Amino acid sequence: MKNNLQLSYLTVPLFVSLLIVSAYIRIPLPPVPITLQTMIFMIMALTLSPNDNLKVYLLWLFLGLIGIPAFTSGGGIAPLMGPTAGYIWIMGPGAMIVSAIRNRVNINGYILLFLYNFLVYLSGSLYLSYALSISLDKAIMISCVPFLAGDALKAIIALKVSKRLHEEKETIFMIA
């Protein structure tokens, strides 16, 4: 139990920091930019407990809400209501869902990340359709299709990184 608590004290601020930094490693495609945030959430889904995923997500949302530029479009309330809000609202819960499934059932990581991306695409497209008053078909063409290959690559990297993190867990405790 003590090791899990220690790991939580290390990982929560680390992943919040990674989410903020990864928001600015981006290719600006309107209206949905390509960022590394989705990859960080994928790594979280495969590495952290559902509870730690919740802590990271809530802290990230809080920091963004109070004005720290935690989101790709900055901080404050506007990103939480803008065209890409559907992504912001699902990335954390999606990671929690995948993490909970991972903890209960032995499922291939690629299937878990397929589920994660499906949830993100669904929420992002539905909200984008609403926010821009466009058809769902058009929203999917804008917010899913251009990202499929990149998100597949991010999933491969996330699987490799999360596997390495699991292997190095004992070393991390020794450093802490």
PDB file of C-alpha atoms in Angstrom:
ATOM      1  CA  MET A   1       0.000   0.000   0.000  1.00  0.00           C
ATOM      2  CA  LYS A   2       2.807   2.407   0.908  1.00  0.00           C
ATOM      3  CA  ASN A   3       4.494   1.856  -2.471  1.00  0.00           C
ATOM      4  CA  ASN A   4       1.227   2.580  -4.308  1.00  0.00           C
ATOM      5  CA  LEU A   5       0.812   5.797  -2.326  1.00  0.00           C
ATOM      6  CA  GLN A   6       4.406   6.802  -3.034  1.00  0.00           C
ATOM      7  CA  LEU A   7       3.936   6.062  -6.712  1.00  0.00           C
ATOM      8  CA  SER A   8       0.749   8.144  -6.762  1.00  0.00           C
ATOM      9  CA  TYR A   9       2.583  11.114  -5.236  1.00  0.00           C
ATOM     10  CA  LEU A  10       5.138  10.831  -8.021  1.00  0.00           C
ATOM     11  CA  THR A  11       2.962   9.984 -10.982  1.00  0.00           C
ATOM     12  CA  VAL A  12       0.051  12.389 -10.560  1.00  0.00           C
ATOM     13  CA  PRO A  13       2.115  15.611 -10.807  1.00  0.00           C
ATOM     14  CA  LEU A  14       4.368  14.014 -13.437  1.00  0.00           C
ATOM     15  CA  PHE A  15       1.465  13.133 -15.723  1.00  0.00           C
ATOM     16  CA  VAL A  16      -0.264  16.497 -15.180  1.00  0.00           C
ATOM     17  CA  SER A  17       2.988  18.171 -16.231  1.00  0.00           C
ATOM     18  CA  LEU A  18       3.296  15.879 -19.260  1.00  0.00           C
ATOM     19  CA  LEU A  19      -0.278  16.706 -20.301  1.00  0.00           C
ATOM     20  CA  ILE A  20       0.396  20.444 -20.113  1.00  0.00           C
ATOM     21  CA  VAL A  21       3.687  20.224 -22.032  1.00  0.00           C
ATOM     22  CA  SER A  22       2.222  17.820 -24.610  1.00  0.00           C
ATOM     23  CA  ALA A  23      -0.563  20.290 -25.411  1.00  0.00           C
ATOM     24  CA  TYR A  24       2.081  22.499 -27.009  1.00  0.00           C
ATOM     25  CA  ILE A  25       3.755  19.786 -29.049  1.00  0.00           C
ATOM     26  CA  ARG A  26       1.251  20.111 -31.847  1.00  0.00           C
ATOM     27  CA  ILE A  27       0.481  20.500 -35.495  1.00  0.00           C
ATOM     28  CA  PRO A  28      -2.230  23.169 -35.760  1.00  0.00           C
ATOM     29  CA  LEU A  29      -4.959  21.751 -37.984  1.00  0.00           C
ATOM     30  CA  PRO A  30      -8.207  23.676 -37.702  1.00  0.00           C
ATOM     31  CA  PRO A  31     -10.472  23.049 -35.907  1.00  0.00           C
ATOM     32  CA  VAL A  32      -8.757  20.068 -34.187  1.00  0.00           C
ATOM     33  CA  PRO A  33      -4.955  20.191 -33.805  1.00  0.00           C
ATOM     34  CA  ILE A  34      -2.718  17.139 -33.614  1.00  0.00           C
ATOM     35  CA  THR A  35      -1.113  16.978 -30.169  1.00  0.00           C
ATOM     36  CA  LEU A  36       0.678  14.461 -27.984  1.00  0.00           C
ATOM     37  CA  GLN A  37      -1.957  14.779 -25.242  1.00  0.00           C
ATOM     38  CA  THR A  38      -3.856  11.777 -26.536  1.00  0.00           C
ATOM     39  CA  MET A  39      -0.687   9.676 -26.314  1.00  0.00           C
ATOM     40  CA  ILE A  40      -0.119  10.769 -22.709  1.00  0.00           C
ATOM     41  CA  PHE A  41      -3.693   9.796 -21.862  1.00  0.00           C
ATOM     42  CA  MET A  42      -3.135   6.425 -23.563  1.00  0.00           C
ATOM     43  CA  ILE A  43      -0.012   5.850 -21.470  1.00  0.00           C
ATOM     44  CA  MET A  44      -1.980   6.811 -18.366  1.00  0.00           C
ATOM     45  CA  ALA A  45      -4.765   4.376 -19.281  1.00  0.00           C
ATOM     46  CA  LEU A  46      -2.286   1.514 -19.558  1.00  0.00           C
ATOM     47  CA  THR A  47      -0.134   2.493 -16.571  1.00  0.00           C
ATOM     48  CA  LEU A  48      -2.098   4.238 -13.826  1.00  0.00           C
ATOM     49  CA  SER A  49      -4.951   3.003 -11.670  1.00  0.00           C
ATOM     50  CA  PRO A  50      -8.425   4.367 -12.408  1.00  0.00           C
ATOM     51  CA  ASN A  51      -8.131   6.415  -9.203  1.00  0.00           C
ATOM     52  CA  ASP A  52      -4.807   7.968 -10.240  1.00  0.00           C
ATOM     53  CA  ASN A  53      -6.215   8.640 -13.723  1.00  0.00           C
ATOM     54  CA  LEU A  54      -9.059  10.522 -12.033  1.00  0.00           C
ATOM     55  CA  LYS A  55      -6.624  12.548  -9.896  1.00  0.00           C
ATOM     56  CA  VAL A  56      -4.525  13.528 -12.917  1.00  0.00           C
ATOM     57  CA  TYR A  57      -7.579  14.435 -14.981  1.00  0.00           C
ATOM     58  CA  LEU A  58      -9.229  16.540 -12.270  1.00  0.00           C
ATOM     59  CA  LEU A  59      -6.003  18.385 -11.443  1.00  0.00           C
ATOM     60  CA  TRP A  60      -5.363  19.022 -15.158  1.00  0.00           C
ATOM     61  CA  LEU A  61      -8.936  20.337 -15.602  1.00  0.00           C
ATOM     62  CA  PHE A  62      -8.644  22.496 -12.485  1.00  0.00           C
ATOM     63  CA  LEU A  63      -5.345  24.030 -13.574  1.00  0.00           C
ATOM     64  CA  GLY A  64      -6.765  24.752 -17.015  1.00  0.00           C
ATOM     65  CA  LEU A  65      -9.961  26.190 -15.579  1.00  0.00           C
ATOM     66  CA  ILE A  66      -8.107  28.660 -13.338  1.00  0.00           C
ATOM     67  CA  GLY A  67      -6.218  29.971 -16.363  1.00  0.00           C
ATOM     68  CA  ILE A  68      -3.039  27.938 -16.563  1.00  0.00           C
ATOM     69  CA  PRO A  69      -2.592  27.089 -20.268  1.00  0.00           C
ATOM     70  CA  ALA A  70      -3.148  23.361 -19.751  1.00  0.00           C
ATOM     71  CA  PHE A  71      -5.156  22.823 -22.932  1.00  0.00           C
ATOM     72  CA  THR A  72      -4.089  23.125 -26.545  1.00  0.00           C
ATOM     73  CA  SER A  73      -6.089  26.342 -26.860  1.00  0.00           C
ATOM     74  CA  GLY A  74      -4.840  27.764 -23.547  1.00  0.00           C
ATOM     75  CA  GLY A  75      -6.533  28.013 -20.189  1.00  0.00           C
ATOM     76  CA  GLY A  76      -9.796  29.294 -18.777  1.00  0.00           C
ATOM     77  CA  ILE A  77     -13.357  28.243 -19.447  1.00  0.00           C
ATOM     78  CA  ALA A  78     -13.368  28.855 -23.228  1.00  0.00           C
ATOM     79  CA  PRO A  79     -11.531  25.618 -24.163  1.00  0.00           C
ATOM     80  CA  LEU A  80     -14.027  23.669 -22.040  1.00  0.00           C
ATOM     81  CA  MET A  81     -16.866  24.987 -24.165  1.00  0.00           C
ATOM     82  CA  GLY A  82     -15.183  25.469 -27.559  1.00  0.00           C
ATOM     83  CA  PRO A  83     -15.279  23.174 -30.603  1.00  0.00           C
ATOM     84  CA  THR A  84     -12.743  20.712 -29.162  1.00  0.00           C
ATOM     85  CA  ALA A  85     -14.356  20.470 -25.704  1.00  0.00           C
ATOM     86  CA  GLY A  86     -15.677  16.994 -26.522  1.00  0.00           C
ATOM     87  CA  TYR A  87     -12.092  15.762 -26.502  1.00  0.00           C
ATOM     88  CA  ILE A  88     -11.213  17.482 -23.242  1.00  0.00           C
ATOM     89  CA  TRP A  89     -14.284  16.063 -21.499  1.00  0.00           C
ATOM     90  CA  ILE A  90     -13.650  12.437 -22.573  1.00  0.00           C
ATOM     91  CA  MET A  91      -9.868  11.965 -22.579  1.00  0.00           C
ATOM     92  CA  GLY A  92      -9.645  11.549 -18.797  1.00  0.00           C
ATOM     93  CA  PRO A  93     -12.808   9.481 -18.309  1.00  0.00           C
ATOM     94  CA  GLY A  94     -11.765   7.363 -21.309  1.00  0.00           C
ATOM     95  CA  ALA A  95      -8.416   6.661 -19.634  1.00  0.00           C
ATOM     96  CA  MET A  96     -10.229   5.737 -16.405  1.00  0.00           C
ATOM     97  CA  ILE A  97     -12.566   3.352 -18.237  1.00  0.00           C
ATOM     98  CA  VAL A  98      -9.700   1.641 -20.062  1.00  0.00           C
ATOM     99  CA  SER A  99      -7.685   1.430 -16.847  1.00  0.00           C
ATOM    100  CA  ALA A 100     -10.626  -0.159 -15.002  1.00  0.00           C
ATOM    101  CA  ILE A 101     -11.124  -2.712 -17.791  1.00  0.00           C
ATOM    102  CA  ARG A 102      -7.371  -3.431 -17.851  1.00  0.00           C
ATOM    103  CA  ASN A 103      -7.445  -4.121 -14.107  1.00  0.00           C
ATOM    104  CA  ARG A 104     -10.368  -6.550 -14.361  1.00  0.00           C
ATOM    105  CA  VAL A 105      -9.872  -8.420 -17.631  1.00  0.00           C
ATOM    106  CA  ASN A 106      -6.792  -9.589 -19.486  1.00  0.00           C
ATOM    107  CA  ILE A 107      -7.254  -7.837 -22.837  1.00  0.00           C
ATOM    108  CA  ASN A 108      -4.670  -6.999 -25.468  1.00  0.00           C
ATOM    109  CA  GLY A 109      -3.367  -3.442 -25.120  1.00  0.00           C
ATOM    110  CA  TYR A 110      -4.149  -2.651 -28.747  1.00  0.00           C
ATOM    111  CA  ILE A 111      -7.812  -3.498 -28.160  1.00  0.00           C
ATOM    112  CA  LEU A 112      -7.851  -1.307 -25.053  1.00  0.00           C
ATOM    113  CA  LEU A 113      -6.363   1.617 -26.957  1.00  0.00           C
ATOM    114  CA  PHE A 114      -8.770   1.029 -29.854  1.00  0.00           C
ATOM    115  CA  LEU A 115     -11.592   1.376 -27.306  1.00  0.00           C
ATOM    116  CA  TYR A 116      -9.984   4.509 -25.867  1.00  0.00           C
ATOM    117  CA  ASN A 117      -9.651   6.123 -29.300  1.00  0.00           C
ATOM    118  CA  PHE A 118     -13.192   5.128 -30.215  1.00  0.00           C
ATOM    119  CA  LEU A 119     -14.506   6.920 -27.113  1.00  0.00           C
ATOM    120  CA  VAL A 120     -12.383  10.011 -27.857  1.00  0.00           C
ATOM    121  CA  TYR A 121     -13.435  10.124 -31.521  1.00  0.00           C
ATOM    122  CA  LEU A 122     -17.097   9.606 -30.644  1.00  0.00           C
ATOM    123  CA  SER A 123     -17.228  12.345 -28.011  1.00  0.00           C
ATOM    124  CA  GLY A 124     -15.044  14.715 -30.019  1.00  0.00           C
ATOM    125  CA  SER A 125     -17.084  14.283 -33.190  1.00  0.00           C
ATOM    126  CA  LEU A 126     -20.451  14.567 -31.488  1.00  0.00           C
ATOM    127  CA  TYR A 127     -19.485  17.773 -29.706  1.00  0.00           C
ATOM    128  CA  LEU A 128     -17.740  19.229 -32.757  1.00  0.00           C
ATOM    129  CA  SER A 129     -20.881  18.573 -34.795  1.00  0.00           C
ATOM    130  CA  TYR A 130     -22.919  20.433 -32.183  1.00  0.00           C
ATOM    131  CA  ALA A 131     -20.441  23.301 -31.651  1.00  0.00           C
ATOM    132  CA  LEU A 132     -19.955  24.029 -35.356  1.00  0.00           C
ATOM    133  CA  SER A 133     -23.534  23.174 -36.395  1.00  0.00           C
ATOM    134  CA  ILE A 134     -22.341  20.649 -38.972  1.00  0.00           C
ATOM    135  CA  SER A 135     -23.477  17.128 -39.752  1.00  0.00           C
ATOM    136  CA  LEU A 136     -22.004  14.258 -37.796  1.00  0.00           C
ATOM    137  CA  ASP A 137     -20.592  12.845 -41.049  1.00  0.00           C
ATOM    138  CA  LYS A 138     -18.710  16.071 -41.711  1.00  0.00           C
ATOM    139  CA  ALA A 139     -17.519  16.238 -38.090  1.00  0.00           C
ATOM    140  CA  ILE A 140     -16.140  12.686 -38.374  1.00  0.00           C
ATOM    141  CA  MET A 141     -14.335  13.588 -41.605  1.00  0.00           C
ATOM    142  CA  ILE A 142     -12.788  16.625 -39.883  1.00  0.00           C
ATOM    143  CA  SER A 143     -12.066  15.189 -36.450  1.00  0.00           C
ATOM    144  CA  CYS A 144     -11.379  11.479 -36.959  1.00  0.00           C
ATOM    145  CA  VAL A 145     -10.169  10.557 -40.424  1.00  0.00           C
ATOM    146  CA  PRO A 146      -7.064  12.807 -40.478  1.00  0.00           C
ATOM    147  CA  PHE A 147      -5.962  11.407 -37.109  1.00  0.00           C
ATOM    148  CA  LEU A 148      -6.297   7.633 -37.605  1.00  0.00           C
ATOM    149  CA  ALA A 149      -2.729   6.900 -38.733  1.00  0.00           C
ATOM    150  CA  GLY A 150      -1.165   9.236 -36.171  1.00  0.00           C
ATOM    151  CA  ASP A 151      -3.231   7.828 -33.338  1.00  0.00           C
ATOM    152  CA  ALA A 152      -2.286   4.288 -34.366  1.00  0.00           C
ATOM    153  CA  LEU A 153       1.371   5.310 -34.128  1.00  0.00           C
ATOM    154  CA  LYS A 154       0.728   6.991 -30.761  1.00  0.00           C
ATOM    155  CA  ALA A 155      -0.924   3.756 -29.554  1.00  0.00           C
ATOM    156  CA  ILE A 156       2.150   1.713 -30.518  1.00  0.00           C
ATOM    157  CA  ILE A 157       4.412   4.159 -28.674  1.00  0.00           C
ATOM    158  CA  ALA A 158       2.058   4.255 -25.663  1.00  0.00           C
ATOM    159  CA  LEU A 159       2.122   0.446 -25.453  1.00  0.00           C
ATOM    160  CA  LYS A 160       5.922   0.374 -25.520  1.00  0.00           C
ATOM    161  CA  VAL A 161       6.272   3.177 -22.967  1.00  0.00           C
ATOM    162  CA  SER A 162       3.685   1.706 -20.590  1.00  0.00           C
ATOM    163  CA  LYS A 163       5.333  -1.719 -20.798  1.00  0.00           C
ATOM    164  CA  ARG A 164       8.672  -0.139 -19.925  1.00  0.00           C
ATOM    165  CA  LEU A 165       7.135   1.798 -17.035  1.00  0.00           C
ATOM    166  CA  HIS A 166       5.668  -1.421 -15.627  1.00  0.00           C
ATOM    167  CA  GLU A 167       9.072  -3.112 -15.922  1.00  0.00           C
ATOM    168  CA  GLU A 168      10.861  -0.221 -14.186  1.00  0.00           C
ATOM    169  CA  LYS A 169       8.365   0.253 -11.339  1.00  0.00           C
ATOM    170  CA  GLU A 170      10.761  -1.171  -8.704  1.00  0.00           C
ATOM    171  CA  THR A 171      13.604   1.050  -9.890  1.00  0.00           C
ATOM    172  CA  ILE A 172      11.370   4.097  -9.612  1.00  0.00           C
ATOM    173  CA  PHE A 173      10.606   3.226  -5.964  1.00  0.00           C
ATOM    174  CA  MET A 174      14.313   2.898  -5.216  1.00  0.00           C
ATOM    175  CA  ILE A 175      14.943   6.388  -6.597  1.00  0.00           C
ATOM    176  CA  ALA A 176      12.027   7.855  -4.657  1.00  0.00           C
TER     177      ALA A 176
END
